[in-house]
Coordinates of C-alpha atoms in Angstrom, one line a residue:
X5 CA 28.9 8.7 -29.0
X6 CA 25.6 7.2 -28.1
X7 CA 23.6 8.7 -25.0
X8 CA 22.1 6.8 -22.3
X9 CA 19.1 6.7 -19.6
X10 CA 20.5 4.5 -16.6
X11 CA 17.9 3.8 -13.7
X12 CA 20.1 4.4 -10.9
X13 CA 17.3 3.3 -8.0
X14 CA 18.3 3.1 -4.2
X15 CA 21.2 4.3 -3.0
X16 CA 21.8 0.7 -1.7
X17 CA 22.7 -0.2 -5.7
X18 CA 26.2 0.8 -4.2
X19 CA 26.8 -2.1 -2.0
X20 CA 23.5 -4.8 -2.3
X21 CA 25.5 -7.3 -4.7
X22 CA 21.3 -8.9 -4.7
X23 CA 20.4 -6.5 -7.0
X24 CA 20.4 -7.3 -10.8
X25 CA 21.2 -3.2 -11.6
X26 CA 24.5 -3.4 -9.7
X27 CA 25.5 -6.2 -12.1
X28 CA 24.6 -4.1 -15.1
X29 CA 26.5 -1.3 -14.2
X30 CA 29.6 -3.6 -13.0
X31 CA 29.6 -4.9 -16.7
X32 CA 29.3 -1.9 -18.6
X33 CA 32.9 -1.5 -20.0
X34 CA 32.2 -5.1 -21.0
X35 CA 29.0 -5.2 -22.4
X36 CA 27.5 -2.2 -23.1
X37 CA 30.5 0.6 -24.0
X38 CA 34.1 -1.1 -24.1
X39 CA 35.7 2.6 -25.7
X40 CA 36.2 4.8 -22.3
X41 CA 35.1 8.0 -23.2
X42 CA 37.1 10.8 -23.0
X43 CA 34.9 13.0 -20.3
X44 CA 31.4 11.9 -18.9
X45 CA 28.2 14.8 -18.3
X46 CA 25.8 13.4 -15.8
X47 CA 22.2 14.6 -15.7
X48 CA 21.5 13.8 -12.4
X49 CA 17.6 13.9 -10.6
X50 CA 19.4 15.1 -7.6
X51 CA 20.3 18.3 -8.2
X52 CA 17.7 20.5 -8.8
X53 CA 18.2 24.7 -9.9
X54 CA 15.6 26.7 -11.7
X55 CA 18.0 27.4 -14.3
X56 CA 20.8 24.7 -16.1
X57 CA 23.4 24.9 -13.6
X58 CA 26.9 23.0 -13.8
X59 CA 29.4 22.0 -11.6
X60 CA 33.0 23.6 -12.1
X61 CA 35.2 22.2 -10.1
X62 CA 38.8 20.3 -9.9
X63 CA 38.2 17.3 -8.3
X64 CA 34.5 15.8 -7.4
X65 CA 33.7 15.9 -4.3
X66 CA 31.1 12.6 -2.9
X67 CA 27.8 13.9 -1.9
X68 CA 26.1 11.5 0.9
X69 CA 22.8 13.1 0.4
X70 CA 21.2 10.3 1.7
X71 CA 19.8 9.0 4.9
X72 CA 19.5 6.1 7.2
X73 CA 21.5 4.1 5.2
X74 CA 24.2 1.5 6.3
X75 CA 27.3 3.3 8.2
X76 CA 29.8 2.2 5.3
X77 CA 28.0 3.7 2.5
X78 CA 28.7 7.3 3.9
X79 CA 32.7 5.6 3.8
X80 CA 32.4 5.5 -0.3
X81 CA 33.7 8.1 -1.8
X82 CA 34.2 8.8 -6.0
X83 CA 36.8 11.0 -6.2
X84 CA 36.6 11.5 -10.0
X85 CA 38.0 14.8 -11.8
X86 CA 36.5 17.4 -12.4
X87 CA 35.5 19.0 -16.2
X88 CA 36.1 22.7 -15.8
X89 CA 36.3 23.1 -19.7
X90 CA 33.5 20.3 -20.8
X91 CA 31.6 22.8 -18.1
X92 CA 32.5 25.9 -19.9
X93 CA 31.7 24.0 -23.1
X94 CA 28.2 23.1 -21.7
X95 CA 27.2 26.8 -20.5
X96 CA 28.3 27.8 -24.3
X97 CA 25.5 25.1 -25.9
X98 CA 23.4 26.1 -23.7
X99 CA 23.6 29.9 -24.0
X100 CA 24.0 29.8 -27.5
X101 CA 20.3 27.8 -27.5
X102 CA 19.3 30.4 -25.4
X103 CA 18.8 29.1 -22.1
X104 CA 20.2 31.2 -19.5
X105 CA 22.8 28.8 -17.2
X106 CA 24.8 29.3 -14.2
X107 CA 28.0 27.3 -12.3
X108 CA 28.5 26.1 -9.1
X109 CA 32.3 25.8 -7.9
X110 CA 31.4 23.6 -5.2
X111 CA 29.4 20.8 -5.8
X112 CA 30.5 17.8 -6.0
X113 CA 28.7 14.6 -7.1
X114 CA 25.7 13.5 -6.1
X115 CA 24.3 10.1 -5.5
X116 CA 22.5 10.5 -8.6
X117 CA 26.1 10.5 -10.2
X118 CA 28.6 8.6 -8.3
X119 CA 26.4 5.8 -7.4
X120 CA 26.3 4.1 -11.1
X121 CA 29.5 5.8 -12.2
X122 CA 31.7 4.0 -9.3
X123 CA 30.3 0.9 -11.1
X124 CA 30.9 2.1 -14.6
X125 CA 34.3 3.3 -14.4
X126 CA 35.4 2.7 -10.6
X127 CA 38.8 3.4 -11.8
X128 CA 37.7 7.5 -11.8
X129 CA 40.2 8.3 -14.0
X130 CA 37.8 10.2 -16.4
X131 CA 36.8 13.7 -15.8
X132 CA 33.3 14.3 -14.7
X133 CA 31.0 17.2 -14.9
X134 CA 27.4 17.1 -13.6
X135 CA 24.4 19.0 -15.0
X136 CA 21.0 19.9 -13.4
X137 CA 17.7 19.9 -14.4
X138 CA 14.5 22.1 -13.2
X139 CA 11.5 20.4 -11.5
X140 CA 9.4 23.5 -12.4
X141 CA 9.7 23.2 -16.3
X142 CA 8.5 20.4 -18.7
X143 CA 9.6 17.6 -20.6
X144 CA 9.8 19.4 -23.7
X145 CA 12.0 21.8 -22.0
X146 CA 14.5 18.9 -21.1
X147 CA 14.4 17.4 -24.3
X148 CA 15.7 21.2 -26.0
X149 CA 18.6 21.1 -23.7
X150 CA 19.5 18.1 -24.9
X151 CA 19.1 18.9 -28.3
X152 CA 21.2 22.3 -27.8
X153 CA 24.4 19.5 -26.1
X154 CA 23.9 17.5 -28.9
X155 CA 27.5 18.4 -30.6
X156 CA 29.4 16.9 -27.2
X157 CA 28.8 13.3 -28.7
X158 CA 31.3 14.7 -31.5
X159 CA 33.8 15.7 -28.8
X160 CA 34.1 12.6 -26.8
X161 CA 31.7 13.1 -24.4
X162 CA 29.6 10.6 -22.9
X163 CA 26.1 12.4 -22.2
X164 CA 24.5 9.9 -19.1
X165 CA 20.5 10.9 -17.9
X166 CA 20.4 9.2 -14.6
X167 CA 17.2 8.8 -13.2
X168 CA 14.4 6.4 -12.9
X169 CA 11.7 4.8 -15.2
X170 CA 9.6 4.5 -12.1
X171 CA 9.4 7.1 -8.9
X172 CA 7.3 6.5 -6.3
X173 CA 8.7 5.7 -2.7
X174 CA 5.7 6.7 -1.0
X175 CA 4.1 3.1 -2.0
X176 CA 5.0 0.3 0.8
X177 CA 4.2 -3.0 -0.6
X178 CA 5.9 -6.6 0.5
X179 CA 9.3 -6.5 -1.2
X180 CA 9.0 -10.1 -2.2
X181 CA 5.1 -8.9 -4.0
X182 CA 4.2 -9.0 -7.4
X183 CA 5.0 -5.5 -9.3
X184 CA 2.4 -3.0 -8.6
X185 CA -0.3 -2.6 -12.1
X186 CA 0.7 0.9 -12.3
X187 CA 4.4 0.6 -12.0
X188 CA 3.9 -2.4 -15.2
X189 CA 1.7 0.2 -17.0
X190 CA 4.0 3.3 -16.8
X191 CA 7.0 1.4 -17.7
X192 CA 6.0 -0.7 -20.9
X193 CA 4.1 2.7 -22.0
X194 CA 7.5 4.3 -21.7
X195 CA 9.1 1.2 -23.5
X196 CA 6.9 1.1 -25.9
X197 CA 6.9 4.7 -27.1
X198 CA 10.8 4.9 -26.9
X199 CA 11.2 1.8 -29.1
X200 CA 8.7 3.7 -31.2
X201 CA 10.4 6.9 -31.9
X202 CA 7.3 8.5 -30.3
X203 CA 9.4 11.3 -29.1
X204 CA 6.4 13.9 -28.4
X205 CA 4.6 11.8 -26.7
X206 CA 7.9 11.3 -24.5
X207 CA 8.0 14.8 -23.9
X208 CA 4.2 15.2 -22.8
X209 CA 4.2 11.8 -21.0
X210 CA 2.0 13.4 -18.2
X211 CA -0.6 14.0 -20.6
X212 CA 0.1 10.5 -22.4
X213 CA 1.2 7.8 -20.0
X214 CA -1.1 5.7 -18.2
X215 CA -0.3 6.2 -14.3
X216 CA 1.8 9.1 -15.2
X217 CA 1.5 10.5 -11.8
X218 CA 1.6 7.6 -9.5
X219 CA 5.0 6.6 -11.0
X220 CA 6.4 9.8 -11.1
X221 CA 4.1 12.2 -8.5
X222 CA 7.5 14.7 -8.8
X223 CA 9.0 15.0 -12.5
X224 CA 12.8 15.3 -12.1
X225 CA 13.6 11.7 -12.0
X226 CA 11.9 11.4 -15.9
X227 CA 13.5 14.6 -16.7
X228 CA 17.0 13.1 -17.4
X229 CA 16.0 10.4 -19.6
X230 CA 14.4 13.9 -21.7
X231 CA 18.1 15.5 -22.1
X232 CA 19.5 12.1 -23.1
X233 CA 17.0 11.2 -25.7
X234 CA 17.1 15.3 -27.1
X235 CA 20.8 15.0 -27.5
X236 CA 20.4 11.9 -29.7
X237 CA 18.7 13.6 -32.1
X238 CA 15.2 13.4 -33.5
X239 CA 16.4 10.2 -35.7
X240 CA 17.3 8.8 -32.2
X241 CA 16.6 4.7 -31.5
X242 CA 16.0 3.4 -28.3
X243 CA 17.5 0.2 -27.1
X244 CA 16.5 -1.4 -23.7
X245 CA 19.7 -2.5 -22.2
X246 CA 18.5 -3.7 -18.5
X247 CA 15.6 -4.0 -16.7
X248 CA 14.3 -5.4 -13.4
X249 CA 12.7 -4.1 -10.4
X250 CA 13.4 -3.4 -6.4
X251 CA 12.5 -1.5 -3.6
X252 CA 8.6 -3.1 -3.0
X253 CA 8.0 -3.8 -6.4
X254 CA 7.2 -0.3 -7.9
X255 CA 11.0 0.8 -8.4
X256 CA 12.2 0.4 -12.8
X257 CA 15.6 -0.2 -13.3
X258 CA 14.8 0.4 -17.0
X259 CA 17.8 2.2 -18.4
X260 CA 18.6 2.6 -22.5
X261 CA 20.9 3.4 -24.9
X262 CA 19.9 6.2 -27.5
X263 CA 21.6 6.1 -31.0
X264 CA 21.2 8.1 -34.1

């Protein structure tokens, strides 16, 4: 099983049919992985521990942690299953690697998850489980726990980082403007290096990437894309498989598929 990176932007990619991403996630059984996988881990930005924490629950709750959005969007709900055992399963890799993980038997899904997943596989009939990731530590750190859940891509498990390539929503720029310079720079260096195997640099892109902190002036929305690419392997190949841009021209829907 491949892993992937998806961009999963603004909320609004739930509803706003305008937006190119909506139509790449609509078409993903199609296009991108017609074999439903047998049970889905989500790395989701959203949900942030300072240890790997996992959700162990029944039946997914919807997390509206959002605001000022339109009325219907807190009406959505993605009532996938849950994944007690791919949870279990997850703490085990994890210990084993030596990182020290904890469970939640509450949480639900966050945007972060159920946003692109509704448009993936809106049938939720596959069980979900979501997974964490800590602001405080480093790429590098990421990419190990992706390396350590490596084995779940032997087990039927479809490993999803779900970010964003770009991160900046402090920037308020015409929404019809060109892209901003620093959003461009960020995003082909993190292309670029992908397509390149440079995985190190990857993992010290604050060090590396031009703009590094104007596109992502908080980490955890890069930190994803650094447990998807680990548990591809160190063989792993990038593949771009959507791209375009929203929210004031500074927001990547870069997303990509990692295959060893």
């Amino acid at each position: 099983m491949d892993t992937f990176f998806i961009s999963h932007g603004s909320p609004m990619t739930s509803i706003d049919d305008k937006l190119p991403a909506r139509h790449f996630m609509q078409s993903w059984q199609k296009n991108i992985l017609p074999t439903k996988p047998k049970l889905i881990l989500v790395v989701s930005a959203h949900w942030e521990t300072p240890e790997p924490m996992v959700n162990i629950v029944d039946r997914n709750d919807t997390i509206h942690d959002f605001n000022n959005f339109p009325k219907v969007m807190y009406e959505l709900e993605y009532p996938a299953p849950g994944a007690p055992e791919l949870a279990k399963r997850v703490r085990e890799l994890l210990n084993n690697a030596g990182f020290n993980t904890k469970e939640d038997k509450r949480r639900g899904l966050d945007h972060g998850a159920w946003v692109p997943l509704m448009l993936m596989y809106p049938e939720t009939d596959i069980p979900v489980c979501q997974l964490s990731v800590q602001p405080e530590m480093d790429g590098g750190h990421h990419y190990n726990v992706g390396k350590a859940l490596a084995p779940l891509r032997d087990e039927g498990v479809l490993i999803i980082g779900s970010g964003s390539a770009t991160h900046n929503l402090s920037i308020s720029e015409p929404e019809d403007g060109p892209v901003l310079p620093w959003a461009i720079e960020f995003d082909t260096w993190l292309k670029e290096a992908l397509i390149d195997q440079r995985h190190e640099d990857v993992k010290k892109y604050e060090e590396m990437a031009p703009g590094a902190k104007m596109a992502h002036p908080w980490p955890e929305h890069l930190y994803p894309l650094h447990v998807a690419l680990g548990a591809a392997g160190e063989m792993a190949k990038a593949e771009l498989i959507h791209h375009s841009w929203a929210l004031n021209s500074s927001l990547s829907y870069a997303s990509y598929r990692f295959t060893t």
